[in-house]
Backbone as CSV, one residue per row, in Angstrom:
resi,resn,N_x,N_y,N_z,CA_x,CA_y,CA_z,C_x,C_y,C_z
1,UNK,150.311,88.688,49.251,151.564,88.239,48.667,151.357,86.855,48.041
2,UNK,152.276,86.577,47.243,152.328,85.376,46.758,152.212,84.105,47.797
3,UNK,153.263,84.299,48.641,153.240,82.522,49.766,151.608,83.033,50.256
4,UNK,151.357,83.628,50.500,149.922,83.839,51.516,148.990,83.401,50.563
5,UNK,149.100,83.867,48.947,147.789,82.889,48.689,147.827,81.771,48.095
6,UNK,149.002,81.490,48.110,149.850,79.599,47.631,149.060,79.187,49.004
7,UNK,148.902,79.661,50.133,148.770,79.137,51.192,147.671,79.090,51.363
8,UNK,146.940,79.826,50.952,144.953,79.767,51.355,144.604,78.916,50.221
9,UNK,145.076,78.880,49.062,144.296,78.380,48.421,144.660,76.808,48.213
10,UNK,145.849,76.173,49.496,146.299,74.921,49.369,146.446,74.729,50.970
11,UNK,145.415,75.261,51.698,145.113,74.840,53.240,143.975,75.875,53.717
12,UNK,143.565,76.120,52.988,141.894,76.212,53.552,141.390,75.671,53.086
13,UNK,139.743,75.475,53.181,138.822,74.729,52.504,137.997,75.869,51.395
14,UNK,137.663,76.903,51.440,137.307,77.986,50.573,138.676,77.797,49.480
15,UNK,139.532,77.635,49.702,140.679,78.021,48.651,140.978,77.158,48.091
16,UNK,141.071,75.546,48.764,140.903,74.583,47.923,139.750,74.387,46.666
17,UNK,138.519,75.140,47.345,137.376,74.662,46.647,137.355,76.016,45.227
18,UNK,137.889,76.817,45.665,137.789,77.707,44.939,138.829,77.308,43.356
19,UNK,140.673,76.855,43.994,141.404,76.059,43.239,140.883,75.019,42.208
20,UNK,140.122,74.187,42.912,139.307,72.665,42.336,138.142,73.314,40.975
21,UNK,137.570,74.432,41.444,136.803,75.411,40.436,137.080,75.834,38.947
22,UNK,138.240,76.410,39.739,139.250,77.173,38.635,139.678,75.962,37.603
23,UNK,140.520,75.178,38.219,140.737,73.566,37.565,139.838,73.044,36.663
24,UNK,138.300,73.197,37.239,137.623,72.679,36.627,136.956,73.330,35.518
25,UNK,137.096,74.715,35.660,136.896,75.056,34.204,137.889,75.514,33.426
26,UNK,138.607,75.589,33.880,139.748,75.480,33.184,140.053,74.576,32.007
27,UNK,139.962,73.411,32.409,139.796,72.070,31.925,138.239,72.206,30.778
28,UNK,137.504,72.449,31.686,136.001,72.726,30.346,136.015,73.404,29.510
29,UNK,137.110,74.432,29.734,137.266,74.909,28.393,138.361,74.640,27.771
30,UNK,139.224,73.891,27.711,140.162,72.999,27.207,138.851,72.243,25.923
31,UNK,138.399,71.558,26.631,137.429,70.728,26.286,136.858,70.871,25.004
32,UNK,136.043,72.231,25.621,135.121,73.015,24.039,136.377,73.648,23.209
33,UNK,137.083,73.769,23.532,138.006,74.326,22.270,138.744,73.780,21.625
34,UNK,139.021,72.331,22.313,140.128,71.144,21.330,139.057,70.727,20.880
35,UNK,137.298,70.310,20.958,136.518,69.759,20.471,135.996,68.485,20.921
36,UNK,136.386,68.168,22.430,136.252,66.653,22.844,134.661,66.075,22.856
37,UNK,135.122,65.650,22.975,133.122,64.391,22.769,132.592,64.939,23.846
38,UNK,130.970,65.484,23.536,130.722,65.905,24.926,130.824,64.742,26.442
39,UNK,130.454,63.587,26.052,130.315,62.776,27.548,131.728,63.058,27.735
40,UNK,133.010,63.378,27.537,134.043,63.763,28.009,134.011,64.694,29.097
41,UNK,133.430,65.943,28.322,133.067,67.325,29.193,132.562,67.009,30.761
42,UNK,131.935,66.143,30.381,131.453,65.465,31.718,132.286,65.491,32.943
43,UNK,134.075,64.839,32.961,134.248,65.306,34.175,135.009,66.410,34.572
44,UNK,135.252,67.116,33.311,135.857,68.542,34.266,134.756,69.491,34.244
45,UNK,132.894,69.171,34.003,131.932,70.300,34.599,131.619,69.594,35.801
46,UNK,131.886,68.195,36.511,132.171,67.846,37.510,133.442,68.411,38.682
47,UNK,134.181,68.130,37.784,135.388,68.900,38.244,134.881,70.461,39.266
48,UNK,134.701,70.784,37.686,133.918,72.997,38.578,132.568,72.779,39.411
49,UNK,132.009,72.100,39.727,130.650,71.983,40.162,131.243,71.817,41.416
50,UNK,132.118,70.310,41.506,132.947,70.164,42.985,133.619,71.204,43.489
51,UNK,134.065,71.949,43.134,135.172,73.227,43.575,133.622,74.418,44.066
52,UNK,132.855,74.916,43.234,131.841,75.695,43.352,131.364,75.266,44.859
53,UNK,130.636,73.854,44.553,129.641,73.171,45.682,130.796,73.418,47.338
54,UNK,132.183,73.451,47.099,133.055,73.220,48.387,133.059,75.203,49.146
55,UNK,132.405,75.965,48.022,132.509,77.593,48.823,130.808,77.445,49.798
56,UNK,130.949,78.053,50.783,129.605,78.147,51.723,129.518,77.047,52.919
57,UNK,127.619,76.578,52.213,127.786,75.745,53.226,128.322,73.889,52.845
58,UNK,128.510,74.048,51.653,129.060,73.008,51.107,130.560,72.300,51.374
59,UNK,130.887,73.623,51.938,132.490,72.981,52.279,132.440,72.967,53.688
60,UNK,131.724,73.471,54.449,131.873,72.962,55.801,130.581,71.998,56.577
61,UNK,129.883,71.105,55.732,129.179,70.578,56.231,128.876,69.578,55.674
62,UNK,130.687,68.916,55.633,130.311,67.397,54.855,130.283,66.697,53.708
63,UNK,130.498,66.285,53.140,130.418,65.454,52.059,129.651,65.112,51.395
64,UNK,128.104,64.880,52.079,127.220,64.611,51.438,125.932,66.058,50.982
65,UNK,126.459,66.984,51.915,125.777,68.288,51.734,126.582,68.886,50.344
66,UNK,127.847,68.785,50.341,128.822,68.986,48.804,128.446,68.440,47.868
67,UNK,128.176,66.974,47.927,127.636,66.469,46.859,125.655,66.949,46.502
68,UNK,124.838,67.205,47.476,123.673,67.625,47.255,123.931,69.193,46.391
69,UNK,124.824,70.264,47.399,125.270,71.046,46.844,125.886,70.976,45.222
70,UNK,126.679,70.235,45.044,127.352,70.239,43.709,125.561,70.134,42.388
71,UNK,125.098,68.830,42.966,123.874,68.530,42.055,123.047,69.784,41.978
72,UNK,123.017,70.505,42.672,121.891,71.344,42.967,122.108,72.780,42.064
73,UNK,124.031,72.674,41.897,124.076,73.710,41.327,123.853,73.619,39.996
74,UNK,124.544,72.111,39.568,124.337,71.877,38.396,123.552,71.799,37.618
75,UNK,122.008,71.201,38.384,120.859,71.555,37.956,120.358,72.852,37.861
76,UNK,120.874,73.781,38.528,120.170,75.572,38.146,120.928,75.968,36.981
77,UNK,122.125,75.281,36.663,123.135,75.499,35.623,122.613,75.773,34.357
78,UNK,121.900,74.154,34.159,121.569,73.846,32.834,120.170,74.407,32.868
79,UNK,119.495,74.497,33.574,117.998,74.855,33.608,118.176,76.394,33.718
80,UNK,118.872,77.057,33.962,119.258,78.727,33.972,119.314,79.020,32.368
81,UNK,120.529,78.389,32.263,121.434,78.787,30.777,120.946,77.993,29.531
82,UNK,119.843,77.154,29.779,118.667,76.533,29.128,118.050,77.407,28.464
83,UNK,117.441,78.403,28.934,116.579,79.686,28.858,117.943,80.483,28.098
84,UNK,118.441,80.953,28.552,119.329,81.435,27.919,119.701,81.161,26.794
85,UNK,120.130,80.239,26.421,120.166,79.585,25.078,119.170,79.772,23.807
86,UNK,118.087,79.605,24.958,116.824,79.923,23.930,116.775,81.242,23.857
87,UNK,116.981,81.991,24.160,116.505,83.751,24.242,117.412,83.579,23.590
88,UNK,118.643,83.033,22.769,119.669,83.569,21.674,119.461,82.972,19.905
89,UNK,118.497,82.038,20.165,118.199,81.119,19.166,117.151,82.046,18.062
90,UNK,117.335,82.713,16.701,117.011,83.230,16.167,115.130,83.296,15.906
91,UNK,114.866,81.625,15.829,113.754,80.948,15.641,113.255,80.748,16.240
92,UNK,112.532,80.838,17.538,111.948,79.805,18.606,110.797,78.911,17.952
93,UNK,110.776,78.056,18.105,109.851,76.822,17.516,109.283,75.983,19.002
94,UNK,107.932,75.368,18.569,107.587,74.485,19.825,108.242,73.422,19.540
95,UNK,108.800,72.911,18.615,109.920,71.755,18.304,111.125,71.855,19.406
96,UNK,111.209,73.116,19.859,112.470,73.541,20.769,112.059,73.372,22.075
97,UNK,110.645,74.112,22.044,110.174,74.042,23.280,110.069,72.038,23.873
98,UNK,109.869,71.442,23.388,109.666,70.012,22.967,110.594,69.124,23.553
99,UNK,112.104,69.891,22.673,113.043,69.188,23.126,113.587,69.487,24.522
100,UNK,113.677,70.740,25.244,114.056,71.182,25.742,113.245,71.048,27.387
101,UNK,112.064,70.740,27.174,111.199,70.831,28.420,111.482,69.438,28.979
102,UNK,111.892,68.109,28.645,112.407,67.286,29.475,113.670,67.212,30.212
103,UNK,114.304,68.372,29.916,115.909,68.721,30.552,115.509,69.489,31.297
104,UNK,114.275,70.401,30.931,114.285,71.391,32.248,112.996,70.716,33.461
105,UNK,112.334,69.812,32.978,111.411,69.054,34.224,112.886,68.284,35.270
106,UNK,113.724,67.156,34.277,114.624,66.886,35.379,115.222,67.674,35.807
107,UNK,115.723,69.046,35.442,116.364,69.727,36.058,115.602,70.160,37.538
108,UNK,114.308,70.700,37.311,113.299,71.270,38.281,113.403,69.980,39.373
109,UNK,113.530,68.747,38.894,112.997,67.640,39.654,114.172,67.606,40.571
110,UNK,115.719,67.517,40.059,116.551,67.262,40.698,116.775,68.303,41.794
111,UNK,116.225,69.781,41.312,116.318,71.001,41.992,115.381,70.927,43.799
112,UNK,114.059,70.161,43.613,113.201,69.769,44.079,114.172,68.805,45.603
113,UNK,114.534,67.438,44.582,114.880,66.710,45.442,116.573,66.855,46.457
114,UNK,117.257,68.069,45.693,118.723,68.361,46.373,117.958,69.242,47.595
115,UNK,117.532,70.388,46.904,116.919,71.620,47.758,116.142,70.720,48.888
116,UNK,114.937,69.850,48.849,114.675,69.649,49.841,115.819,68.588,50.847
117,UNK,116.966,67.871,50.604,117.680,67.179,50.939,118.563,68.146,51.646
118,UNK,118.999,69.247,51.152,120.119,70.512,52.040,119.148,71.008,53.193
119,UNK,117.776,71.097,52.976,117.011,71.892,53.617,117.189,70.726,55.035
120,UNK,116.688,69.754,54.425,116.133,68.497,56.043,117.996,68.836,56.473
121,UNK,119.061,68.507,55.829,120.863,68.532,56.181,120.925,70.019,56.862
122,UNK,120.210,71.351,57.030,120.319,72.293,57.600,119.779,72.631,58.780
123,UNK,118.338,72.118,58.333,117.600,72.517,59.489,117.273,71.500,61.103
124,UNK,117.303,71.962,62.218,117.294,71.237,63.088,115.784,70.566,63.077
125,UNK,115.271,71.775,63.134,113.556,71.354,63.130,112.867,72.225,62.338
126,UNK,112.147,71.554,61.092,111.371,72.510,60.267,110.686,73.428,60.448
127,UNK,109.771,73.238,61.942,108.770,74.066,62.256,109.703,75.231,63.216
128,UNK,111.082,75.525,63.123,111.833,76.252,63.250,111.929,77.251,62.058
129,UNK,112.278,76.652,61.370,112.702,77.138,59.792,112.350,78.076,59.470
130,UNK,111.016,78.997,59.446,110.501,80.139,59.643,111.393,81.520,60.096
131,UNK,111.654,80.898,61.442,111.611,82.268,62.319,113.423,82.281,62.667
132,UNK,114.212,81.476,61.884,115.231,82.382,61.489,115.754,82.565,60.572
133,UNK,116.976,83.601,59.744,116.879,84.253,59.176,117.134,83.557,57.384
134,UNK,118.178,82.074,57.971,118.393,80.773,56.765,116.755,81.083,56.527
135,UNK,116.162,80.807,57.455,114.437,80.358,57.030,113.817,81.386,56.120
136,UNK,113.915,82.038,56.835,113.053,83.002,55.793,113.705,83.891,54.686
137,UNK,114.709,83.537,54.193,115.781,84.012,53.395,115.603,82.675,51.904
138,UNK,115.340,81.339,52.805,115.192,80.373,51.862,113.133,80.357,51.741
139,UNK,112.552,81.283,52.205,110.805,81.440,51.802,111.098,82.294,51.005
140,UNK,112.332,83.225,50.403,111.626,84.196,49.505,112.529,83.491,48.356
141,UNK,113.503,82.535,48.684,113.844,81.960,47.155,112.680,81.019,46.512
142,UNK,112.184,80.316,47.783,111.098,79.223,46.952,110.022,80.189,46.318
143,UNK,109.716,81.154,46.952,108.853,82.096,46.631,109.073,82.526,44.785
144,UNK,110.483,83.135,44.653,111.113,82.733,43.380,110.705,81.705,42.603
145,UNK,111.462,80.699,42.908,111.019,79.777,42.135,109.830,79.319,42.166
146,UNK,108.962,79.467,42.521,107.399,79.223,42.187,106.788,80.326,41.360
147,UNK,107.532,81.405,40.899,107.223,81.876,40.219,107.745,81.914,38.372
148,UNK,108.787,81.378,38.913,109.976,81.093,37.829,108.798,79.521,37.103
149,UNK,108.394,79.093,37.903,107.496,77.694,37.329,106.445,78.530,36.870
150,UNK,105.898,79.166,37.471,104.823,79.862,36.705,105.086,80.212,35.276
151,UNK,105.893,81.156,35.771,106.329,81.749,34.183,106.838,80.870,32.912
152,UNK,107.353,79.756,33.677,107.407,78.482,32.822,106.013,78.137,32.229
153,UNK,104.849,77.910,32.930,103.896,77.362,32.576,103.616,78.456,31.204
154,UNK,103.591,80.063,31.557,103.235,80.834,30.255,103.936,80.927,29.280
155,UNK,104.955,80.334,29.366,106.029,80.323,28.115,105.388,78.972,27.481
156,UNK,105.243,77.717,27.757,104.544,76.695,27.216,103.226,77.297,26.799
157,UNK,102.828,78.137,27.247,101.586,78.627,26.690,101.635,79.439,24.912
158,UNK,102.729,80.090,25.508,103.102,81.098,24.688,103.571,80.338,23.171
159,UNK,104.339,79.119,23.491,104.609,78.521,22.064,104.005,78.000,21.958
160,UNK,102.416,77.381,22.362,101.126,76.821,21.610,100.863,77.916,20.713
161,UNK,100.332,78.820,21.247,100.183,80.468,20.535,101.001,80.575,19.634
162,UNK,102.203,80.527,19.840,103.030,80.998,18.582,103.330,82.501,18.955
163,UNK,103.300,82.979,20.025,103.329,85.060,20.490,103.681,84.790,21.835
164,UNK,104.407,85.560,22.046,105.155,86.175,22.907,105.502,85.493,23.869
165,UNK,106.782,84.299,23.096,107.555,83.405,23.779,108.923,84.250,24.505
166,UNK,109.816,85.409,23.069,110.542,85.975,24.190,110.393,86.519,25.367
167,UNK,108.957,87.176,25.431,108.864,87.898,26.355,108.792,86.672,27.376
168,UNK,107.926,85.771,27.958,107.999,84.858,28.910,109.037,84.439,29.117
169,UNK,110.182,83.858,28.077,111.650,83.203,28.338,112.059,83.979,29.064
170,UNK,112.169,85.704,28.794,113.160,86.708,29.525,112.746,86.824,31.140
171,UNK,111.283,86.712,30.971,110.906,86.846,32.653,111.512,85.564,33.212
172,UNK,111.160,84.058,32.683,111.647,83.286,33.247,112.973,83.523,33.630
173,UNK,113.669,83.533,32.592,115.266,83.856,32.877,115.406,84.989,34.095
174,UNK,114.580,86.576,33.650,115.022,87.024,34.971,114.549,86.629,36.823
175,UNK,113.467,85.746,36.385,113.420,85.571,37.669,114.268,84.455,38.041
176,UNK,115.125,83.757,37.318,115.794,82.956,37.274,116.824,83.020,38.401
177,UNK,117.619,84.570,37.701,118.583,84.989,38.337,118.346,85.825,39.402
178,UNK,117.163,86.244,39.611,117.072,87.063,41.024,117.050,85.730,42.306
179,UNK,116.823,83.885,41.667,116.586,83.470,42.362,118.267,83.074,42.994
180,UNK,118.970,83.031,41.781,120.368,82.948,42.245,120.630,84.276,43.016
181,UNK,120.941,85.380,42.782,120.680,86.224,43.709,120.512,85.909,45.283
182,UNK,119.701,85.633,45.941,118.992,85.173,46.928,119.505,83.583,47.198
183,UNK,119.793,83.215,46.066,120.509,81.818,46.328,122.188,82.212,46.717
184,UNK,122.367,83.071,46.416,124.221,83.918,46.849,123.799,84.321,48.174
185,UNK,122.988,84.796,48.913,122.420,85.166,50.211,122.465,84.114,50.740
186,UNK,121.491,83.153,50.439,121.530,82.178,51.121,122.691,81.015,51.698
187,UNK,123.500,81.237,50.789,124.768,80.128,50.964,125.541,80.539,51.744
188,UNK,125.731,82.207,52.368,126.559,82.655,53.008,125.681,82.725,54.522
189,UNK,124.523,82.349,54.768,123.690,82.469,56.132,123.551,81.575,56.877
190,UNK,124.378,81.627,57.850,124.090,80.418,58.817,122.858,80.109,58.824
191,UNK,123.219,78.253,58.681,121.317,77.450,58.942,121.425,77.208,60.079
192,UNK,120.229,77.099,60.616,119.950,77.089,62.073,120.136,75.704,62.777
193,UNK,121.175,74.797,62.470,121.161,73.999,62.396,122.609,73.723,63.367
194,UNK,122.714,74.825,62.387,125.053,74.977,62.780,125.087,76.092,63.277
């Protein structure tokens, strides 16, 4: 009914965060369609990042796990839909590749330094981390993404060559999303921590 979800979504913490989401892109696309300056855009993809980062373990473990969370997503954001972008771009050029590979190193970097920051905020003891199920649920995402870098490395290969850049972008991209995938697993699995 109506009062019941006036009510979850303005006294829970999933429903707030989910609300704050909605808000926030809501607002981002306000944004791109009146035409605002991008550093504008800036705080309502803050806005949705905060609402996103508050579903899982982001909304019940703090403030500073929300904010690692929020960064963390934001960085798979642009470094996801990065690739994406390019798999739509008629031309691929190493001029692209060029511009584009210092957004996706900080992205990787920031990915690096949130991920390991949620990981130490989850886990009680690393040499735990393994043998339950957060643990080894978060070995087959890194597992992912070490492959997703790989495939990065052959796509830089691929536009020295000048051949068969889509094909590498698309693997990157799909292993991209199998890592989100597994990253949707993961956010819903108790860490062994809590």
């Amino acid at each position: 009914t109506v009062p019941d979800t006036l009510a979850y979504v303005t006294t829970t913490t999933p429903g707030r965060a989910a609300l704050t989401a909605v808000m926030g892109g809501a607002l981002l696309l306000a944004a791109e369609l009146s035409g605002w300056p991008s550093g504008l855009a800036i705080l309502p993809a803050a806005i949705l990042l905060w609402g996103v980062a508050g579903e899982g373990h982001g909304g019940s473990h703090g403030g500073v796990v929300r904010a690692l969370t929020a960064l963390h997503v934001g960085a798979m954001g642009v470094w996801g839909w990065g690739f994406v972008a390019l798999l739509t771009v008629p031309q691929l050029t190493p001029a692209l590749a060029r511009r584009f590979t210092p957004v996706a190193v900080t992205c990787v970097s920031l990915l690096i330094a949130t991920g390991t920051g949620l990981t130490l905020r989850h886990a009680a003891h690393l040499r735990a981390l393994p043998e339950s199920l957060y643990g080894q649920i978060l070995l087959v995402k890194l597992g992912g993404v070490v492959l997703a870098l790989l495939a990065a490395v052959l796509v830089r290969r691929a536009f020295a060559r000048g051949r068969g850049v889509r094909r590498g972008l698309a693997l990157e991209t799909l292993l991209l999303l199998g890592v989100l995938g597994v990253s949707a697993v993961l956010g819903t699995t108790p860490p062994p921590a809590h």
